[in-house]
Structure formats: structure tokens, C-alpha cells
PDB file of C-alpha atoms in Angstrom:
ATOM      1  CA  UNK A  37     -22.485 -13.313  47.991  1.00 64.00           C
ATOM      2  CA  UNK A  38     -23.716  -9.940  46.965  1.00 72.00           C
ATOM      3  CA  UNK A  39     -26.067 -11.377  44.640  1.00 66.00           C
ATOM      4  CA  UNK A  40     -27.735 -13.630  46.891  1.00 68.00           C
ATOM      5  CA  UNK A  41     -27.964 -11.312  49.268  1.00 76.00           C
ATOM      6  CA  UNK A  42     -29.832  -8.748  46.355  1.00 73.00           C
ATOM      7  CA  UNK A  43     -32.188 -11.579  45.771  1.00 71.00           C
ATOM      8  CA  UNK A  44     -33.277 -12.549  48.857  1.00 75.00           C
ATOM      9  CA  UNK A  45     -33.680  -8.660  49.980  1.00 80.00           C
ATOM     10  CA  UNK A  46     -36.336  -8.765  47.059  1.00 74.00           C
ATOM     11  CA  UNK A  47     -37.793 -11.501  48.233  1.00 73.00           C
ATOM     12  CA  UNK A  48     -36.133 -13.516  44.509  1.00 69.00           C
ATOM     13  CA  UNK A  49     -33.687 -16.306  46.921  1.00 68.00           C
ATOM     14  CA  UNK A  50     -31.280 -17.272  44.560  1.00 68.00           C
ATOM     15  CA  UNK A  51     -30.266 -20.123  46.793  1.00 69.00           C
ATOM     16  CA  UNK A  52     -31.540 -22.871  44.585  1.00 79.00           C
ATOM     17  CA  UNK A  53     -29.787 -22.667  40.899  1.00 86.00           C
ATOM     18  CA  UNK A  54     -29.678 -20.875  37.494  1.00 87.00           C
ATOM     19  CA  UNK A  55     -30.745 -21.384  34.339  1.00 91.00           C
ATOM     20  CA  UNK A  56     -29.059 -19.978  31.305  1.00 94.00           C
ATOM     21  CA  UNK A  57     -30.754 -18.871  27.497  1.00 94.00           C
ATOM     22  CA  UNK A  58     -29.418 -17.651  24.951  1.00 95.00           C
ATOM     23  CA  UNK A  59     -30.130 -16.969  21.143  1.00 92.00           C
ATOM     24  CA  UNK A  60     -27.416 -17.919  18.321  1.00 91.00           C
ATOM     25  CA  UNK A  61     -24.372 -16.466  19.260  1.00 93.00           C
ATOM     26  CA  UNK A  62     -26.033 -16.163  23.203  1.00 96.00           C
ATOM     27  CA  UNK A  63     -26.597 -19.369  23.134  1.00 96.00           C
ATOM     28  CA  UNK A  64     -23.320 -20.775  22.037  1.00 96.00           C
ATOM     29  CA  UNK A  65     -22.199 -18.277  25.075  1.00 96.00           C
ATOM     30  CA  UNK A  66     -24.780 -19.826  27.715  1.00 97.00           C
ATOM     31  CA  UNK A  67     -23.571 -23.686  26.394  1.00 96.00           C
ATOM     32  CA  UNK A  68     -19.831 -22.445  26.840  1.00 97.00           C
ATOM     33  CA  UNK A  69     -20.290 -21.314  30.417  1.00 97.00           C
ATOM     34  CA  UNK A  70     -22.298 -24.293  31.464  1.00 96.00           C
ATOM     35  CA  UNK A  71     -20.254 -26.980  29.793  1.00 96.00           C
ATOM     36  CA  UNK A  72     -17.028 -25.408  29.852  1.00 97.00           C
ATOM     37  CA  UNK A  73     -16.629 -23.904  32.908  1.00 96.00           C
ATOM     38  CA  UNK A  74     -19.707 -24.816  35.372  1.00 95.00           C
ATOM     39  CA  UNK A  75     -17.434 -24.263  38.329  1.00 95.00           C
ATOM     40  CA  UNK A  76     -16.972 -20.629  37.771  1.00 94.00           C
ATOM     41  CA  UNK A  77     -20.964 -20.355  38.763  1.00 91.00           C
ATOM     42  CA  UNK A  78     -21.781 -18.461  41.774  1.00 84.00           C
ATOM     43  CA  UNK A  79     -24.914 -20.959  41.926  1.00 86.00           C
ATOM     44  CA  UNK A  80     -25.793 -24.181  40.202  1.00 91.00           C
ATOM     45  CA  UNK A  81     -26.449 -24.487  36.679  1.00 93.00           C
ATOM     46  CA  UNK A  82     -30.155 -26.242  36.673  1.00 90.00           C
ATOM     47  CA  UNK A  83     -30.529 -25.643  33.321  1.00 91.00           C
ATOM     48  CA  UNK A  84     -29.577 -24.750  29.583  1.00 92.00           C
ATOM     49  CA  UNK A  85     -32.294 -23.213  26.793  1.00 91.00           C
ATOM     50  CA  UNK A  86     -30.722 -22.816  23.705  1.00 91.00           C
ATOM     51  CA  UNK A  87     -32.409 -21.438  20.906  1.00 90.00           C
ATOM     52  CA  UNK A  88     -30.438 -21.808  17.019  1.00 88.00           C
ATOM     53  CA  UNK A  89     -26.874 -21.808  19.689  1.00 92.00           C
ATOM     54  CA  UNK A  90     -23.550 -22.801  17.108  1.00 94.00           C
ATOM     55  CA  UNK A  91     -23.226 -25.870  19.392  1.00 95.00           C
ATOM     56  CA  UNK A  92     -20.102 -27.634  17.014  1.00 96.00           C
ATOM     57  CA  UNK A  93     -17.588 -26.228  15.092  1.00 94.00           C
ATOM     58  CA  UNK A  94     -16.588 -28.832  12.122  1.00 93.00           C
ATOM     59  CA  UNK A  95     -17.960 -29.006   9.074  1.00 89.00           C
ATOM     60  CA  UNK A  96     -20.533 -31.396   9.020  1.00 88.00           C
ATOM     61  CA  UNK A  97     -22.110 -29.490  11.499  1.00 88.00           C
ATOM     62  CA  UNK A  98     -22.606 -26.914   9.308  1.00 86.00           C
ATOM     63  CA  UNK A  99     -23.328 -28.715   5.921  1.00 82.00           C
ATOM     64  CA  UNK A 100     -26.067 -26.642   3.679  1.00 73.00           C
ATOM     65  CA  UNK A 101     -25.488 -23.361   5.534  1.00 72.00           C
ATOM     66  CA  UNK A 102     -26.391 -20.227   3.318  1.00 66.00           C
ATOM     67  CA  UNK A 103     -23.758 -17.918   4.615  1.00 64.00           C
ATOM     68  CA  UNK A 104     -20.818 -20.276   3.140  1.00 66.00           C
ATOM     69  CA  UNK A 105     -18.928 -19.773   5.910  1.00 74.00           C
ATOM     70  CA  UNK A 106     -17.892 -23.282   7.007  1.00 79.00           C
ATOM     71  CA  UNK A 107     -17.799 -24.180  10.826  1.00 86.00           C
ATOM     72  CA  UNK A 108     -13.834 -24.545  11.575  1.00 89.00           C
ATOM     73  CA  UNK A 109     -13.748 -20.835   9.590  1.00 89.00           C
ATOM     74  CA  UNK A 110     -16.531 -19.680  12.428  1.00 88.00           C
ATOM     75  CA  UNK A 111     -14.388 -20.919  15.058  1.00 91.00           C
ATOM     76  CA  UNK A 112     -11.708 -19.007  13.883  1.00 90.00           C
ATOM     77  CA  UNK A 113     -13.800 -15.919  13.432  1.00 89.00           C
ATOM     78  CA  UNK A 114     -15.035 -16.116  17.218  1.00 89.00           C
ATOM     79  CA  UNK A 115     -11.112 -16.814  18.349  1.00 88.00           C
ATOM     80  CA  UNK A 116     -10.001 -13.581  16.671  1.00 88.00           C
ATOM     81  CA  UNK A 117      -7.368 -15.466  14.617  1.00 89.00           C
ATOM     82  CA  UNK A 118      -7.941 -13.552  10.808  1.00 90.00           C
ATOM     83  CA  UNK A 119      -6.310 -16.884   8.843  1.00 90.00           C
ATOM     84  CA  UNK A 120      -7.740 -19.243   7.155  1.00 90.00           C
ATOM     85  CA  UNK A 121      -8.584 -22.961   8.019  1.00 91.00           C
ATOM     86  CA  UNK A 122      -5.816 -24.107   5.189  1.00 91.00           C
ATOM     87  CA  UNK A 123      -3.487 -22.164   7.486  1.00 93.00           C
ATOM     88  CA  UNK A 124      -3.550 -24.584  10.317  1.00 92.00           C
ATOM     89  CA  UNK A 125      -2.233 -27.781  10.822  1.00 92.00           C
ATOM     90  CA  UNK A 126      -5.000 -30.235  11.151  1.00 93.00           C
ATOM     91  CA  UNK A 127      -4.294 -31.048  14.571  1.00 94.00           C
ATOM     92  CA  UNK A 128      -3.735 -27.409  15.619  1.00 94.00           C
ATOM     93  CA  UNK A 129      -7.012 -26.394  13.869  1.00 94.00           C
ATOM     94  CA  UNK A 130      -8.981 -29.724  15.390  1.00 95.00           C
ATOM     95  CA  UNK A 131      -7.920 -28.285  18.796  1.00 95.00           C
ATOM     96  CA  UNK A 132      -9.384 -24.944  18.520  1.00 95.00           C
ATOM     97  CA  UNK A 133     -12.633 -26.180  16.653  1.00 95.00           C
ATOM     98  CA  UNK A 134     -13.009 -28.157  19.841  1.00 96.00           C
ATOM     99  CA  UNK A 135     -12.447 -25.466  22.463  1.00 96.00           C
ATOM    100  CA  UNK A 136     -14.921 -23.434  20.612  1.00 96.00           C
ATOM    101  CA  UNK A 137     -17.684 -26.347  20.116  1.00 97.00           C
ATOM    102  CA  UNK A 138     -19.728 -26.248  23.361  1.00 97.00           C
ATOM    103  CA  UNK A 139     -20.431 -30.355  22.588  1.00 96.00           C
ATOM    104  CA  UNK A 140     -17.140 -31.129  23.111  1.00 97.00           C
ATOM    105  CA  UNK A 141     -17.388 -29.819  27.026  1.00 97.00           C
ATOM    106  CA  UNK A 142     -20.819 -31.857  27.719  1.00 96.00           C
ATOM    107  CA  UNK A 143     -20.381 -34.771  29.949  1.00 95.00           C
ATOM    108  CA  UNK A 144     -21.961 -36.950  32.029  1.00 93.00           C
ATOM    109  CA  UNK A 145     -22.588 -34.428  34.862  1.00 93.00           C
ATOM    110  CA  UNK A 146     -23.429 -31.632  32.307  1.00 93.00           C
ATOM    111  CA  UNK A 147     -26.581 -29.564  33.078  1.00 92.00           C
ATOM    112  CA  UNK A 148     -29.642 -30.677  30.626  1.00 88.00           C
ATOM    113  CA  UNK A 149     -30.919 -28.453  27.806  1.00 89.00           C
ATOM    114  CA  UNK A 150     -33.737 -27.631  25.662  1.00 87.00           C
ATOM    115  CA  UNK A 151     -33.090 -26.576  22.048  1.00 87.00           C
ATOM    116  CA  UNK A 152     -34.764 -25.441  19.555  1.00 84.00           C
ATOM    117  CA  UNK A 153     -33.353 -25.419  15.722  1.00 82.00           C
ATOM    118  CA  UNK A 154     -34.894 -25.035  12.505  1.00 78.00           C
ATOM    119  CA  UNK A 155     -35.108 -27.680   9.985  1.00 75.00           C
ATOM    120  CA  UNK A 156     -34.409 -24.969   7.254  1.00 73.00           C
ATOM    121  CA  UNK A 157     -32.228 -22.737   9.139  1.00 77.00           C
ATOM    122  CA  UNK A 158     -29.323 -22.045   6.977  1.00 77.00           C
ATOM    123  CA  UNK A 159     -27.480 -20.370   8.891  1.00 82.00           C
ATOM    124  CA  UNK A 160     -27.117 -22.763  11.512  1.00 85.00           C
ATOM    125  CA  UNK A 161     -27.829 -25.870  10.462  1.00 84.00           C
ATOM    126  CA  UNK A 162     -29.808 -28.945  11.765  1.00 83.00           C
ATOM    127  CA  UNK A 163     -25.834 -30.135  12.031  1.00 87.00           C
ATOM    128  CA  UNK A 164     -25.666 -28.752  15.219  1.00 90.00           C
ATOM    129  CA  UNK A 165     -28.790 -29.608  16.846  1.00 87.00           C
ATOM    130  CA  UNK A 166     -27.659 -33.772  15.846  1.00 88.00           C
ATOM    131  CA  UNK A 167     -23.727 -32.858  17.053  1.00 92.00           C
ATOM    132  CA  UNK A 168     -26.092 -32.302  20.912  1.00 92.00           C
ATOM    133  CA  UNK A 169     -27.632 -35.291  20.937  1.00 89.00           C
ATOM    134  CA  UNK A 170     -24.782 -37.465  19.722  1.00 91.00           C
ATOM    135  CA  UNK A 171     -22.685 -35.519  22.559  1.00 93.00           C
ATOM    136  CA  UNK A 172     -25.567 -36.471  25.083  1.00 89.00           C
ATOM    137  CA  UNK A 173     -26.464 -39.904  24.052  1.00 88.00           C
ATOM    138  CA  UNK A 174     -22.109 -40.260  23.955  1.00 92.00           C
ATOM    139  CA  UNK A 175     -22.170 -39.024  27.734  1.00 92.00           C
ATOM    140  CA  UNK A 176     -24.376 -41.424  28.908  1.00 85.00           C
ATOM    141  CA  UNK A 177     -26.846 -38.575  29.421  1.00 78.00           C
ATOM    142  CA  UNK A 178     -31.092 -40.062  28.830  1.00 70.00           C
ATOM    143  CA  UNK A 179     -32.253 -37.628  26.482  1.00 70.00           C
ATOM    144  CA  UNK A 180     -35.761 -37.538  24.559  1.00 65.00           C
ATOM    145  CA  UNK A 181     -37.360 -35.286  21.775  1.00 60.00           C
ATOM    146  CA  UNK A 182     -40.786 -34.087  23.838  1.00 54.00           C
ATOM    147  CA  UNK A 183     -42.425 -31.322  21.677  1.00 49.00           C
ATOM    148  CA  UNK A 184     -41.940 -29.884  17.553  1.00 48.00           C
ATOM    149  CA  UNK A 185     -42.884 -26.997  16.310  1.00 51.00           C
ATOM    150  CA  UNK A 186     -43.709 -28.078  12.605  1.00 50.00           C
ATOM    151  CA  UNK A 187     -45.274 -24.545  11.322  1.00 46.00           C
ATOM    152  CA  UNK A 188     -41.748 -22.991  11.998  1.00 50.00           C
ATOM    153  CA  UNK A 189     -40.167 -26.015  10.930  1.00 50.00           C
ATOM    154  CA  UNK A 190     -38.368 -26.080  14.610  1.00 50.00           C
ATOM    155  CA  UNK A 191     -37.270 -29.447  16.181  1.00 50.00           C
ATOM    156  CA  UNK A 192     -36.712 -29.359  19.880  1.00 50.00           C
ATOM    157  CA  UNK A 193     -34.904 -31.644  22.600  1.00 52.00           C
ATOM    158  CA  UNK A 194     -35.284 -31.859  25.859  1.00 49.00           C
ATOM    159  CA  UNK A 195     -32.477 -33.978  27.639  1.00 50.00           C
ATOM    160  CA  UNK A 196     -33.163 -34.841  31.041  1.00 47.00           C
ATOM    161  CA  UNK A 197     -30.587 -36.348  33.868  1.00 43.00           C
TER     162      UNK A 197
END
């Protein structure tokens, strides 16, 4: 492809994989391409770093968050649909919670990532970083916390495959 071809004329071969990064609403981006739709990737994805990404969608993800704007209403916001989460059947409004909540795409074969989320963020919550590792531990995927960062009050994971 033409990219490959770029990288290898400056002497950057992007013959082996890519990783993808992404803050907040980047992130949740980055986790949408690589769990969602890997197979549109012109190369491998190696790799996910996600930094504060909105990772799930439903409420409990996004208990204690300051901007009291709860998690199916985010979805919503990101889909373009200007309605409220009463408006929806629950089933209708389930569905697009889940096409929008990058944890519902991560499976067994899903590329590993390395997060990093604030134990006092409030505006997104610890919620999501524990809807990740439920989604990894549910897809069979060996994960393990490696490093904190307790003076920003940061918890990461590291999942590896």
C-alpha cells in the first residue's frame, strides 16, 4: 500500500503492526477501531493505550460522574440522536449503548491494552476502567494490573495475550 511504501522509503517499515492511543473521546475512538472493526486495518493492531477512553456506555459505568450526564445519555449524544434515554425502548436503547461501548466488541482475539483512569475522575469514572477488565477476564483474555500511579490517583492495566 501507499503507506507502506511511505514508510519504508523513510526507512519507518510499517510491515510489522500498529498501535493505537487515544485520550477520552480519542480513546473511546482508538478502542472502537480496534475492537469493532480490526479488519478494516491496513496493518495489525499490536496494541491499544487508552488514557480516561469512555470504554461502556450504561450506567453503572458511569456512577459518581460530575457532569450528570449518565452513560446511555452519552451514547446517545455521540450517535447524534437529540432524545432522551426515556425515549427508547429498553431493548432499542440496550442496543445502541452496546454499539457505542467499545467492551462490548473485545473478544478473545482482541488486541491488548494499557489504560490509565483516575480514581477521582468524575468525568469518567473508575466504572469504565472495571467494565475492561470484566470484558477481558469475560473473553478469556490473561490480564494483570503491572504499575499505579498513586500521586495522580491513576490505576493502570496492562492485559496481555
Amino acid at each position: 500500500t501507499q503507506l507502506t511504501k511511505m514508510g519504508t522509503s523513510m526507512k519507518y517499515p510499517l510491515t510489522k503492526g500498529l498501535g493505537l492511543f487515544g485520550v477520552s473521546a480519542g480513546a473511546h475512538l482508538s478502542m472502537m477501531f480496534a475492537y469493532s472493526a480490526p479488519q478494516l486495518s491496513i496493518l495489525p493492531i499490536k496494541f491499544v493505550i487508552n488514557w480516561v477512553g469512555p470504554a461502556d456506555f450504561h450506567k453503572e459505568a458511569f456512577e459518581g460522574a460530575a457532569a450528570g450526564i449518565p452513560g446511555p445519555k452519552l451514547a446517545l449524544i455521540i450517535n447524534a440522536i437529540n432524545k432522551n434515554p426515556e425515549d427508547f425502548p429498553e431493548d432499542e436503547l440496550e442496543q445502541i449503548v452496546q454499539s457505542t461501548s467499545p467492551v462490548h466488541f473485545i473478544n478473545s482475539n482482541s488486541a491488548p491494552i494499557l489504560c490509565a483512569y483516575g480514581n477521582k475522575d468524575d468525568v469518567v469514572p473508575m466504572g469504565n476502567q472495571i467494565a475492561i477488565k470484566k470484558a477481558i477476564l469475560n473473553a478469556g483474555i490473561k490480564s494483570e494490573i503491572t504499575f499505579s500511579f498513586p500521586l495522580f490517583e491513576f490505576i493502570s492495566v496492562f492485559v496481555k495475550i
